[in-house]
Coordinates of C-alpha atoms in Angstrom, one line a residue:
M1 CA -89.6 81.9 -77.6
R2 CA -89.0 85.6 -80.1
G3 CA -90.7 88.2 -78.8
D4 CA -93.1 88.9 -76.1
W5 CA -97.3 89.7 -76.9
A6 CA -99.3 91.6 -74.0
V7 CA -102.6 93.4 -74.6
S8 CA -103.8 95.7 -72.8
S9 CA -107.6 97.9 -72.1
T10 CA -109.2 99.4 -69.7
S11 CA -109.1 96.3 -67.2
G12 CA -105.1 96.6 -67.5
V13 CA -102.3 95.0 -69.2
F14 CA -102.2 91.0 -69.5
S15 CA -99.4 88.8 -71.8
V16 CA -100.6 86.6 -74.9
T17 CA -98.7 83.7 -75.4
A18 CA -101.2 82.0 -78.1
G19 CA -103.2 84.1 -80.6
S20 CA -102.7 85.6 -84.6
L21 CA -102.3 88.8 -85.5
R22 CA -103.6 89.7 -89.2
L23 CA -102.6 92.9 -91.1
N24 CA -104.8 93.0 -94.7
N25 CA -104.9 95.6 -97.0
L26 CA -108.4 96.6 -98.1
A27 CA -109.8 94.6 -95.3
A28 CA -109.9 94.5 -91.5
D29 CA -106.8 94.0 -89.6
T30 CA -107.9 91.2 -87.0
F31 CA -106.4 89.9 -83.4
A32 CA -107.7 86.8 -82.3
F33 CA -106.3 85.3 -78.8
G34 CA -107.0 84.4 -75.7
C35 CA -106.6 85.6 -72.2
P36 CA -107.4 83.2 -69.1
G37 CA -109.0 84.7 -66.4
V38 CA -109.7 87.9 -68.2
A39 CA -113.5 89.1 -69.3
F40 CA -113.4 91.2 -72.5
E41 CA -117.4 92.6 -73.3
V42 CA -118.0 93.2 -77.1
G43 CA -117.0 97.2 -78.0
D44 CA -113.7 97.4 -75.9
P45 CA -110.8 98.7 -76.2
V46 CA -107.5 96.7 -77.0
H47 CA -104.1 97.4 -77.6
V48 CA -101.5 95.1 -78.5
R49 CA -97.8 95.4 -78.5
H50 CA -94.8 93.4 -79.5
N51 CA -91.5 93.6 -77.7
G52 CA -92.9 97.2 -76.1
R53 CA -94.1 98.4 -79.7
L54 CA -97.2 99.0 -80.3
V55 CA -98.5 97.0 -83.2
F56 CA -102.2 97.0 -83.5
S57 CA -105.3 99.2 -81.8
G58 CA -108.8 97.5 -82.3
K59 CA -111.7 96.6 -79.7
I60 CA -113.1 93.4 -79.1
Y61 CA -115.7 92.8 -82.4
A62 CA -116.1 88.9 -81.1
R63 CA -116.1 86.5 -78.1
E64 CA -116.8 82.9 -78.5
R65 CA -117.7 79.8 -75.7
E66 CA -115.2 79.6 -72.4
D67 CA -112.7 76.6 -72.9
S68 CA -111.3 75.1 -70.0
R69 CA -107.8 73.1 -69.5
G70 CA -107.9 71.3 -66.4
T71 CA -108.1 74.6 -63.5
T72 CA -107.3 77.2 -66.0
V73 CA -110.4 79.1 -67.6
S74 CA -109.8 80.6 -71.1
R75 CA -112.3 82.8 -73.8
P76 CA -111.3 83.0 -77.6
Y77 CA -111.7 86.7 -78.2
T78 CA -111.6 88.4 -81.8
A79 CA -110.6 91.8 -81.8
R80 CA -110.9 93.8 -84.7
G81 CA -109.3 97.5 -86.1
P82 CA -110.4 100.4 -87.1
W83 CA -110.9 99.5 -91.3
Q84 CA -114.4 98.4 -89.1
T85 CA -115.7 101.4 -89.3
L86 CA -114.8 102.0 -93.1
D87 CA -117.3 98.6 -93.3
D88 CA -120.1 100.6 -91.5
L89 CA -120.2 103.6 -92.8
I90 CA -122.7 104.2 -95.9
Y91 CA -121.1 106.8 -97.8
R92 CA -123.9 109.5 -98.7
Q93 CA -123.0 113.1 -100.3
Q94 CA -124.9 116.2 -100.7
W95 CA -127.6 116.7 -103.4
M96 CA -130.3 119.7 -104.4
A97 CA -133.2 119.0 -103.5
L98 CA -135.8 120.4 -101.7
G99 CA -136.9 121.1 -98.9
A100 CA -139.0 122.8 -96.4
S101 CA -137.7 126.2 -97.5
G102 CA -136.8 125.8 -100.8
P103 CA -133.9 123.6 -103.3
A104 CA -131.4 122.6 -100.5
A105 CA -128.3 120.6 -100.3
Q106 CA -128.7 117.0 -98.5
Y107 CA -127.2 113.9 -97.6
F108 CA -128.3 111.0 -99.7
S109 CA -127.1 107.5 -99.4
R110 CA -127.5 107.4 -103.6
V111 CA -123.7 108.9 -104.6
I112 CA -122.3 108.9 -107.5
L113 CA -118.1 108.1 -107.7
N114 CA -115.1 110.5 -109.1
Q115 CA -117.8 113.9 -109.2
G116 CA -117.7 116.9 -107.1
Q117 CA -120.8 118.1 -105.5
S118 CA -120.6 120.6 -109.0
G119 CA -120.9 118.7 -111.3
S120 CA -117.5 118.8 -112.3
P121 CA -115.0 115.7 -112.5
M122 CA -113.0 114.6 -108.9
T123 CA -109.3 113.2 -109.1
L124 CA -109.0 109.6 -107.3
K125 CA -107.2 111.4 -104.5
D126 CA -109.5 113.7 -103.7
Q127 CA -112.4 110.4 -103.8
V128 CA -110.1 108.9 -101.6
L129 CA -109.7 111.6 -99.1
D130 CA -113.8 112.1 -99.6
I131 CA -114.3 108.7 -98.6
L132 CA -112.3 108.3 -96.0
A133 CA -113.0 111.8 -94.3
P134 CA -116.2 110.8 -92.5
A135 CA -114.1 107.7 -90.8
A136 CA -111.5 110.7 -89.6
A137 CA -114.0 112.1 -87.8
T138 CA -115.5 109.2 -85.7
G139 CA -111.8 110.0 -84.1
A140 CA -111.2 105.8 -84.5
L141 CA -108.8 106.5 -87.7
A142 CA -106.7 109.7 -88.8
V143 CA -105.6 109.9 -92.8
G144 CA -102.1 109.8 -93.4
A145 CA -100.9 109.4 -97.4
V146 CA -102.7 108.9 -100.4
S147 CA -100.5 108.4 -103.0
V148 CA -102.8 107.3 -106.0
P149 CA -102.7 108.2 -109.5
E150 CA -103.3 111.0 -110.5
I151 CA -106.4 110.1 -112.3
C152 CA -109.7 111.6 -113.2
L153 CA -111.9 108.3 -113.0
P154 CA -115.6 108.0 -115.4
A155 CA -118.5 108.6 -112.8
D156 CA -120.2 105.5 -111.5
E157 CA -123.6 105.6 -109.5
Q158 CA -124.0 103.6 -106.8
R159 CA -126.3 102.9 -103.8
S160 CA -125.8 102.3 -100.1
V161 CA -122.5 101.7 -100.4
T162 CA -119.9 101.6 -97.2
L163 CA -116.9 103.3 -97.3
A164 CA -115.1 100.7 -97.6
Q165 CA -117.0 99.2 -100.7
A166 CA -116.8 102.1 -102.1
L167 CA -113.1 102.9 -101.5
M168 CA -112.5 99.3 -103.4
R169 CA -114.1 100.5 -106.1
C170 CA -112.8 103.4 -106.9
L171 CA -109.2 101.5 -106.0
R172 CA -109.9 97.9 -108.5
L173 CA -108.6 99.0 -111.5
F174 CA -105.2 99.5 -109.0
P175 CA -103.8 96.5 -107.7
A176 CA -100.5 98.0 -107.5
V177 CA -102.3 100.4 -104.8
A178 CA -102.6 99.1 -100.5
T179 CA -104.2 100.2 -97.6
W180 CA -102.0 100.0 -94.1
F181 CA -102.4 101.7 -90.6
D182 CA -99.9 103.4 -88.8
Y183 CA -100.4 102.2 -85.5
S184 CA -97.6 103.5 -83.1
G185 CA -99.3 107.1 -82.8
P186 CA -102.4 107.6 -79.9
V187 CA -104.4 107.3 -83.3
P188 CA -104.2 104.8 -85.7
V189 CA -103.0 106.5 -89.1
L190 CA -104.9 104.9 -92.4
N191 CA -102.1 104.9 -95.9
V192 CA -103.1 104.4 -99.1
G193 CA -101.0 104.1 -101.9
A194 CA -97.4 102.0 -101.4
G195 CA -95.0 101.7 -99.5
A196 CA -91.1 101.8 -99.6
E197 CA -89.4 98.6 -100.2
A198 CA -89.3 95.7 -97.9
A199 CA -85.9 96.1 -96.9
W200 CA -86.3 93.5 -93.9
M201 CA -86.2 90.7 -96.2
D202 CA -82.5 91.6 -96.8
D203 CA -81.3 92.2 -93.3
P204 CA -79.1 89.3 -92.7
G205 CA -79.8 88.9 -88.9
L206 CA -83.0 87.4 -90.0
R207 CA -83.4 83.5 -89.8
R208 CA -85.8 82.7 -93.3
T209 CA -87.2 79.0 -92.2
L210 CA -89.3 79.6 -95.6
L211 CA -89.5 80.9 -98.1
S212 CA -91.3 80.3 -101.0
E213 CA -91.8 82.1 -104.8
S214 CA -95.0 80.9 -106.9
R215 CA -95.6 82.2 -110.3
S216 CA -98.9 80.9 -112.4
G217 CA -99.9 83.5 -115.8
S218 CA -98.8 86.3 -116.6
P219 CA -99.5 90.1 -117.0
P220 CA -101.1 91.4 -119.7
D221 CA -98.9 93.2 -122.1
G222 CA -101.4 95.8 -123.1
V223 CA -104.7 97.2 -122.3
V224 CA -107.0 98.5 -125.4
L225 CA -109.8 100.5 -123.8
E226 CA -113.2 101.3 -126.0
I227 CA -114.6 104.1 -125.1
E228 CA -118.1 104.4 -126.3
T229 CA -120.1 107.5 -126.3
T230 CA -123.0 109.1 -128.8
G231 CA -121.6 111.0 -131.7
D232 CA -124.2 113.7 -133.3
F233 CA -124.0 114.3 -137.6
N234 CA -126.7 115.8 -139.2
G235 CA -128.9 115.6 -136.5
N236 CA -129.3 112.3 -135.6
A237 CA -127.2 110.4 -132.3
Y238 CA -124.8 107.5 -133.5
R239 CA -122.7 105.6 -131.3
K240 CA -119.1 106.5 -131.5
V241 CA -115.8 105.3 -130.0
D242 CA -112.6 106.6 -128.9
V243 CA -109.9 104.0 -128.0
Q244 CA -107.0 104.2 -125.9
T245 CA -104.2 101.8 -126.1
A246 CA -101.2 101.4 -124.0
G247 CA -98.6 98.7 -124.5
D248 CA -98.2 95.6 -127.1
T249 CA -101.5 94.9 -128.1
A250 CA -101.0 92.9 -130.9
D251 CA -100.8 89.5 -129.2
G252 CA -105.2 89.0 -129.1
K253 CA -104.4 86.9 -126.1
R254 CA -102.4 88.9 -123.6
V255 CA -104.4 92.5 -124.5
L256 CA -106.3 92.9 -121.6
Y257 CA -109.9 94.5 -123.2
I258 CA -112.0 97.0 -121.3
P259 CA -115.2 98.1 -123.0
L260 CA -116.2 101.6 -121.3
D261 CA -119.9 102.8 -122.0
L262 CA -120.1 106.8 -121.0
S263 CA -123.4 109.2 -120.9
G264 CA -125.6 107.8 -124.0
A265 CA -124.3 104.7 -125.1
G266 CA -127.4 102.1 -124.4
G267 CA -126.5 99.2 -122.5
S268 CA -128.1 99.5 -118.4
V269 CA -128.9 103.3 -119.4
T270 CA -132.5 104.4 -118.4
S271 CA -133.7 106.0 -121.3
A272 CA -136.2 108.2 -122.7
S273 CA -138.1 108.3 -126.5
L274 CA -140.7 110.1 -128.9
K275 CA -141.6 108.8 -131.7
V276 CA -142.4 112.8 -133.8
E277 CA -144.5 113.1 -136.9
T278 CA -144.4 115.8 -138.0
E279 CA -145.1 117.6 -142.0
D280 CA -143.7 120.3 -144.0
I281 CA -145.6 123.5 -144.4
P282 CA -146.1 124.7 -147.9
Q283 CA -143.4 127.0 -148.9
D284 CA -146.8 129.0 -150.5
W285 CA -149.0 128.1 -147.1
Q286 CA -150.2 131.6 -147.9
T287 CA -152.2 131.5 -150.8
N288 CA -151.7 127.9 -151.3
K289 CA -155.4 127.3 -151.1
A290 CA -155.5 123.2 -151.2
W291 CA -153.5 122.8 -148.1
W292 CA -156.2 125.5 -146.1
K293 CA -159.2 123.8 -147.5
E294 CA -157.9 120.4 -146.1
K295 CA -156.2 122.1 -142.8
H296 CA -159.7 124.4 -141.9
P297 CA -162.9 123.1 -141.6
R298 CA -164.8 126.4 -142.8
L299 CA -163.8 125.6 -146.2
E300 CA -164.5 121.7 -146.3
N301 CA -167.1 121.7 -148.8
V302 CA -165.6 124.8 -150.7
D303 CA -164.2 124.8 -154.3
E304 CA -161.0 125.7 -153.9
H305 CA -161.6 126.7 -157.8
Y306 CA -163.7 130.1 -156.7
L307 CA -161.4 130.9 -153.3
E308 CA -159.6 133.6 -152.9
L309 CA -157.1 133.8 -150.3
K310 CA -155.2 137.0 -149.3
D311 CA -153.4 139.1 -146.1
A312 CA -151.8 136.0 -145.5
S313 CA -149.6 135.9 -141.7
R314 CA -148.5 133.4 -138.9
S315 CA -147.1 134.0 -135.4
G316 CA -143.6 131.7 -135.9
D317 CA -140.9 131.0 -138.1
L318 CA -140.2 126.6 -137.4
P319 CA -140.1 124.8 -141.2
R320 CA -143.0 122.1 -139.8
I321 CA -146.2 121.4 -138.0
T322 CA -147.1 118.3 -135.2
S323 CA -149.6 116.8 -133.0
V324 CA -147.2 116.4 -130.3
P325 CA -147.8 117.9 -127.4
M326 CA -144.8 121.0 -126.5
K327 CA -143.7 120.0 -123.5
D328 CA -143.1 116.0 -124.6
I329 CA -140.9 117.6 -127.8
G330 CA -138.9 119.9 -125.0
A331 CA -137.8 116.9 -122.8
A332 CA -136.6 115.6 -126.3
G333 CA -133.9 118.4 -126.2
L334 CA -136.4 119.9 -129.5
R335 CA -137.8 123.2 -130.5
A336 CA -141.6 123.4 -130.5
E337 CA -144.1 126.2 -129.9
M338 CA -147.6 127.4 -130.1
D339 CA -148.1 129.1 -134.1
T340 CA -151.2 130.6 -135.1
F341 CA -151.6 131.3 -139.1
R342 CA -154.3 134.0 -140.6
V343 CA -155.9 134.8 -143.3
K344 CA -158.4 136.7 -145.2
A345 CA -161.0 134.5 -147.8
K346 CA -163.1 135.7 -150.1
I347 CA -166.2 132.3 -149.7
P348 CA -168.4 132.3 -152.7
T349 CA -171.8 129.4 -152.2
L350 CA -171.9 128.3 -155.6
G351 CA -176.2 127.0 -157.5
K352 CA -176.3 124.3 -159.5
N353 CA -174.6 125.6 -162.6
N354 CA -171.9 126.5 -160.7
E355 CA -173.7 130.5 -160.7
E356 CA -172.6 132.1 -157.4
I357 CA -175.5 132.3 -155.3
D358 CA -174.0 133.5 -152.3
V359 CA -170.4 135.8 -150.9
E360 CA -169.2 136.6 -148.3
E361 CA -166.2 138.5 -148.0
D362 CA -162.8 138.7 -145.8
V363 CA -163.9 136.1 -143.4
L364 CA -160.9 135.8 -141.2
L365 CA -159.7 132.3 -140.9
T366 CA -157.2 131.7 -138.3
M367 CA -155.7 128.1 -137.7
D368 CA -153.1 127.2 -134.4
F369 CA -150.3 124.8 -134.6
I370 CA -147.4 123.4 -132.9
T371 CA -144.6 124.3 -134.9
T372 CA -141.2 122.5 -134.4
S373 CA -137.6 122.3 -135.6
A374 CA -138.2 118.5 -135.1
Q375 CA -138.1 115.4 -138.0
T376 CA -140.1 112.3 -138.5
R377 CA -138.5 110.5 -136.5
R378 CA -138.1 108.4 -133.5
Y379 CA -136.0 110.5 -130.9
S380 CA -134.0 108.7 -127.6
W381 CA -132.1 110.2 -124.6
V382 CA -131.2 109.6 -121.6
E383 CA -133.5 110.5 -119.0
S384 CA -131.5 113.0 -117.3
S385 CA -132.2 115.8 -119.0
S386 CA -127.5 116.8 -118.8
A387 CA -126.7 112.9 -118.2
T388 CA -124.1 113.6 -120.2
S389 CA -122.3 116.5 -117.8
G390 CA -121.8 113.5 -115.1
E391 CA -119.5 111.4 -117.3
W392 CA -115.9 112.7 -119.4
V393 CA -113.5 110.9 -120.7
P394 CA -110.6 110.2 -118.6
D395 CA -107.1 110.6 -120.4
G396 CA -104.3 108.3 -120.1
L397 CA -106.6 105.7 -118.3
A398 CA -105.2 103.0 -120.0
E399 CA -101.5 103.7 -119.2
A400 CA -102.4 103.9 -115.3
I401 CA -104.3 100.5 -115.8
L402 CA -101.5 98.6 -117.6
A403 CA -98.7 99.7 -115.1
Q404 CA -100.8 98.8 -112.8
H405 CA -101.3 95.9 -113.8
A406 CA -97.7 95.1 -114.8
H407 CA -97.5 92.1 -111.7
D408 CA -100.6 90.5 -112.1
G409 CA -100.5 86.4 -111.7
E410 CA -97.3 86.9 -110.0
A411 CA -96.9 86.3 -106.1
L412 CA -94.2 85.4 -103.3
G413 CA -94.8 84.0 -99.8
V414 CA -92.7 84.4 -97.4
T415 CA -92.6 82.6 -93.9
A416 CA -89.7 83.3 -91.0
R417 CA -89.4 84.0 -87.5
P418 CA -90.8 88.0 -86.9
P419 CA -87.7 90.3 -87.1
L420 CA -86.7 92.4 -83.6
T421 CA -86.3 95.6 -85.4
A422 CA -88.2 96.0 -89.0
W423 CA -91.6 95.1 -88.9
P424 CA -93.5 93.6 -92.6
V425 CA -96.6 95.9 -93.4
P426 CA -98.8 95.3 -96.1
G427 CA -98.7 97.8 -98.1
Q428 CA -94.4 97.4 -98.9
T429 CA -93.0 96.5 -102.4
R430 CA -90.8 93.5 -103.0
G431 CA -89.6 92.9 -106.8
G432 CA -92.6 95.1 -108.2
L433 CA -94.5 93.0 -105.8
I434 CA -96.6 94.7 -103.5
C435 CA -97.2 93.4 -100.0
Q436 CA -100.5 92.2 -99.2
E437 CA -101.3 90.6 -96.0
V438 CA -99.0 90.1 -93.0
G439 CA -99.9 87.0 -89.9
H440 CA -98.7 86.4 -86.7
D441 CA -98.6 82.8 -84.9
L442 CA -97.8 83.8 -81.5
A443 CA -97.9 80.5 -80.8
A444 CA -95.2 79.1 -82.8
D445 CA -93.9 82.7 -83.4
L446 CA -93.7 82.7 -87.1
M447 CA -94.3 85.6 -89.2
E448 CA -95.5 84.4 -93.0
V449 CA -95.7 87.6 -96.0
T450 CA -97.9 87.8 -99.1
F451 CA -96.4 89.3 -101.5
G452 CA -98.8 89.6 -104.9
P453 CA -102.1 91.3 -106.2
P454 CA -105.1 91.6 -103.4
A455 CA -107.5 89.1 -102.7
Q456 CA -110.0 90.1 -105.8
L457 CA -107.5 90.0 -108.0
S458 CA -106.2 86.8 -107.9
A459 CA -104.3 84.9 -111.2
Q460 CA -107.4 83.0 -110.1
D461 CA -109.8 86.0 -110.6
L462 CA -108.1 87.7 -113.3
A463 CA -110.5 86.0 -116.5
G464 CA -113.2 87.8 -114.3
L465 CA -111.8 91.3 -114.7
M466 CA -111.0 91.3 -118.0
T467 CA -115.1 90.4 -118.7
G468 CA -116.5 92.6 -114.9
W469 CA -116.5 95.7 -116.6
R470 CA -120.3 95.0 -117.8
N471 CA -120.9 95.9 -114.4
Q472 CA -120.2 99.0 -115.0
R473 CA -122.9 101.1 -113.6
R474 CA -123.5 104.6 -115.9
A475 CA -123.7 108.0 -114.1
T476 CA -127.3 108.4 -115.6
S477 CA -128.4 110.9 -112.3
S478 CA -125.4 113.2 -112.2
N479 CA -127.0 116.7 -113.5
A480 CA -129.7 115.7 -110.6
R481 CA -126.8 115.6 -107.5
A482 CA -125.9 120.3 -108.6
T483 CA -129.1 120.5 -109.2
G484 CA -131.7 118.7 -107.8
E485 CA -134.2 118.8 -111.4
P486 CA -135.9 115.7 -111.9
K487 CA -136.0 113.2 -114.9
D488 CA -138.8 113.4 -117.3
D489 CA -139.7 109.9 -119.0
A490 CA -143.0 110.9 -120.4
K491 CA -143.7 109.3 -123.7
V492 CA -146.4 110.1 -126.2
D493 CA -146.7 108.8 -129.8
H494 CA -148.8 110.5 -132.8
T495 CA -149.4 109.8 -136.2
A496 CA -151.7 112.6 -137.0
V497 CA -150.9 116.6 -137.9
A498 CA -154.3 118.6 -137.1
P499 CA -154.6 122.4 -136.2
V500 CA -154.8 122.9 -131.9
K501 CA -158.3 125.0 -132.9
T502 CA -159.2 126.7 -135.5
T503 CA -161.9 130.1 -135.8
E504 CA -163.7 132.4 -138.4
F505 CA -164.3 136.0 -137.9
S506 CA -166.5 137.4 -140.5
P507 CA -167.5 140.9 -140.8
G508 CA -171.6 140.0 -141.8
K509 CA -169.8 141.9 -145.2
K510 CA -172.2 140.2 -148.1
T511 CA -171.9 140.7 -151.9
K512 CA -174.9 138.4 -152.6
I513 CA -177.3 136.9 -151.7
G514 CA -179.5 134.4 -153.9
A515 CA -182.0 131.5 -153.4
E516 CA -182.4 128.1 -156.2
Q517 CA -185.8 126.7 -156.0
A518 CA -184.8 123.2 -154.9
G519 CA -185.9 120.1 -157.4
Q520 CA -185.1 121.5 -160.5
T521 CA -182.0 119.4 -162.6
N522 CA -182.6 121.9 -165.9
D523 CA -183.0 125.7 -165.8
P524 CA -183.3 126.3 -162.2
A525 CA -185.1 129.6 -161.0
T526 CA -183.5 131.2 -159.3
A527 CA -184.5 134.6 -157.8
V528 CA -181.5 136.8 -156.4
V529 CA -181.2 139.9 -154.4
D530 CA -178.7 142.4 -154.7
P531 CA -177.9 144.6 -151.8
S532 CA -177.1 147.2 -153.4
R533 CA -180.9 148.0 -154.4
L534 CA -181.2 148.2 -151.1
P535 CA -182.5 151.7 -150.4
E536 CA -178.5 153.2 -148.4
D537 CA -180.7 155.3 -145.6
N538 CA -182.9 152.5 -144.9
N539 CA -180.5 149.1 -145.8
K540 CA -182.8 146.5 -144.5
A541 CA -184.5 143.5 -146.5
E542 CA -186.7 140.7 -144.6
L543 CA -189.2 138.2 -145.9
R544 CA -192.9 139.4 -145.8
E545 CA -196.3 137.7 -145.7
V546 CA -197.9 138.8 -148.7
E547 CA -201.5 138.1 -150.2
Y548 CA -202.4 138.3 -154.2
V549 CA -204.8 137.3 -156.3
S550 CA -203.5 134.6 -158.3
D551 CA -207.2 133.1 -160.7
V552 CA -210.8 132.8 -160.7
D553 CA -212.0 130.1 -159.6
A554 CA -215.3 128.9 -162.7
D555 CA -218.0 131.3 -160.7
G556 CA -215.9 133.7 -161.3
N557 CA -214.7 134.3 -157.7
P558 CA -211.1 135.3 -157.5
V559 CA -208.6 133.1 -156.2
K560 CA -206.5 134.5 -153.2
R561 CA -202.9 132.8 -152.1
R562 CA -200.5 133.6 -149.9
A563 CA -196.6 133.7 -150.2
Y564 CA -193.8 135.2 -148.6
F565 CA -191.1 137.9 -150.1
L566 CA -187.8 139.5 -149.3
V567 CA -188.5 142.8 -149.2
N568 CA -187.2 146.0 -147.6
E569 CA -189.1 148.6 -145.1
P570 CA -191.7 150.6 -147.3
R571 CA -191.5 154.1 -148.6
D572 CA -193.2 157.0 -149.3
A573 CA -194.3 157.7 -152.7
D574 CA -193.4 161.5 -152.5
A575 CA -189.8 159.6 -151.4
A576 CA -190.2 157.4 -154.5
G577 CA -186.9 157.8 -156.7
P578 CA -187.9 159.0 -159.9
D579 CA -187.8 155.6 -161.8
D580 CA -190.9 154.1 -159.5
Q581 CA -193.2 156.6 -161.2
D582 CA -192.6 155.3 -164.5
R583 CA -191.6 151.7 -163.7
E584 CA -194.3 149.3 -165.3
C585 CA -195.7 146.1 -163.6
A586 CA -195.1 142.8 -165.4
H587 CA -198.0 141.2 -165.7
D588 CA -201.2 141.1 -167.3
G589 CA -204.8 143.0 -165.6
A590 CA -207.3 141.6 -164.7
P591 CA -209.5 139.5 -166.4
D592 CA -213.2 140.8 -168.3
G593 CA -216.0 141.3 -165.9
T594 CA -214.1 141.6 -162.8
P595 CA -216.0 143.3 -160.7
Y596 CA -213.1 145.5 -159.3
G597 CA -214.0 149.6 -161.0
D598 CA -214.6 150.9 -163.9
G599 CA -211.3 149.7 -165.4
G600 CA -212.1 146.3 -164.9
G601 CA -210.7 143.7 -167.2
H602 CA -209.4 145.4 -170.1
D603 CA -205.9 144.5 -170.6
G604 CA -203.3 146.2 -168.8
D605 CA -204.9 146.5 -165.5
H606 CA -204.0 145.8 -162.4
P607 CA -206.4 145.2 -159.6
G608 CA -206.5 148.0 -157.7
A609 CA -207.9 150.1 -155.0
D610 CA -211.1 149.0 -153.6
T611 CA -212.8 152.0 -154.1
P612 CA -215.6 152.8 -156.8
G613 CA -213.1 153.9 -160.0
G614 CA -211.3 151.4 -159.8
G615 CA -209.2 150.2 -162.7
H616 CA -207.2 152.4 -164.5
E617 CA -208.3 155.7 -161.8
G618 CA -209.3 153.6 -158.7
G619 CA -206.1 152.2 -158.1
G620 CA -205.1 150.3 -161.5
H621 CA -201.9 151.2 -163.4
P622 CA -200.8 150.3 -166.5
G623 CA -199.2 147.0 -167.0
K624 CA -197.2 144.8 -169.7
T625 CA -198.2 141.5 -171.1
G626 CA -196.0 138.8 -169.3
P627 CA -196.3 135.7 -167.5
C628 CA -197.6 136.7 -163.4
W629 CA -196.1 135.1 -160.1

């Protein structure tokens, strides 16, 4: 047997003759062994040396049932390297959230890969270092060289992923990037990138027992990256595709097509939509009587031909009206405001022959509308108000992917005796291929080394890679990480546009008051009171009950009747105007033979006071022939 293998722990140092050591890319290194008469507990640290050189450090991860051979009792153990820390810890990022003292940055297991705390893009290298930082903080490992493509990948939102899962997701496009540990120091050092050329394979002292090389398939000749975003034309959103190409894309069978959906491109993005119905405001709305009559209930039964409008004004300037609530319109990123429309109106009331029997002047009418810049259409958007801020189009991504897949489908396997000096580790290269795994069989004293793509990108998995982009998760919450603002998913449809509120303010100025006798079809009897004829010093009119004699019965007795009249306050005779002295009555006098005064029944008398000497002198006054009452 070439070489000496030893395991050291807190219990001492023990020689090992059987077991296996496996060093892996993007996975935990393992050491399986058995020590007769030695009992290890799960979690005990172990260190493995080959010819005195430290080649592995880890902790006991599992122990199996004791195995007895004669008087020798052995228990198999498996130790795992510090990559186990990456498998155990959940990757968490800081998000703004409301705390006891207000908004503050807090750690959560929802993460957005390739995005910094401020919401700006993060380079691949910075993202890898951020993922590894929590593991390094435990003291289980240290971070060494990180050599990855200098590029910013699209934002990728994930939930409850381990550090190992987050790291592999960031590196899934780059099969030429490997991870390996350097165990030579007091703390294992994790390196990310591509190591030096595997010079140990050219060592003439290396006794190769088997060298095999296999090739299956071939790498892609070119890459076509279809980056889907949303564009805007005349206020309408359209699908937009930016294409990046690399290599020879003429032969579609050898081209790796990668659709990359960014914010707003649909797919699995959680979005909200709002149906907005609007109505244009007439350009002549100030004098448009039909529009005011349609919108204001006070004018519903008013003939617009006789309606007059003046002194119109409004508080806003947006071009359309809508019934959609302002908060919903604002959620869609559109303008909306409460706008008050005002106008003074002259409102007539017409009789059966369209004569004015009532007129109100300067009636102030107002209508409150929600006005908006939106159009009648359905608006859709990503629920996060700034989801697009977390998505960016990475430059040079197609070239970087093609370079990383230059050796897809190729593999190289080496089986040999372990070299005495140089030591193979994952990440070393051979003819452009990356060392993915190193295995040592202690009993057989053989070393197996595999060069090629990582396990998740083996030749048989290449087809899956070409379709696996459909699982890309968009960062719909990228804005929330930096601001802590929630998303608004209100969805309300509206189908009618009406004023939010209407009011009528009348100063009580009547220019004409009329009453029309009901039930007349032709030439209805109409009484009109002109307020201008009321005395200015006592401008009051009211309905009063008046008793009068309209006729006599067969026995010559007077027939008395009662009626209501609209009259003004009574005035003294001395205060009467000059016209009142000569004003004549418009009906016949009392019939002949009536007992009211000496004036009795000559034509023209009016029944006067009940005092002797009535008629002309006793209260009667001259009249005219004409209908009475």
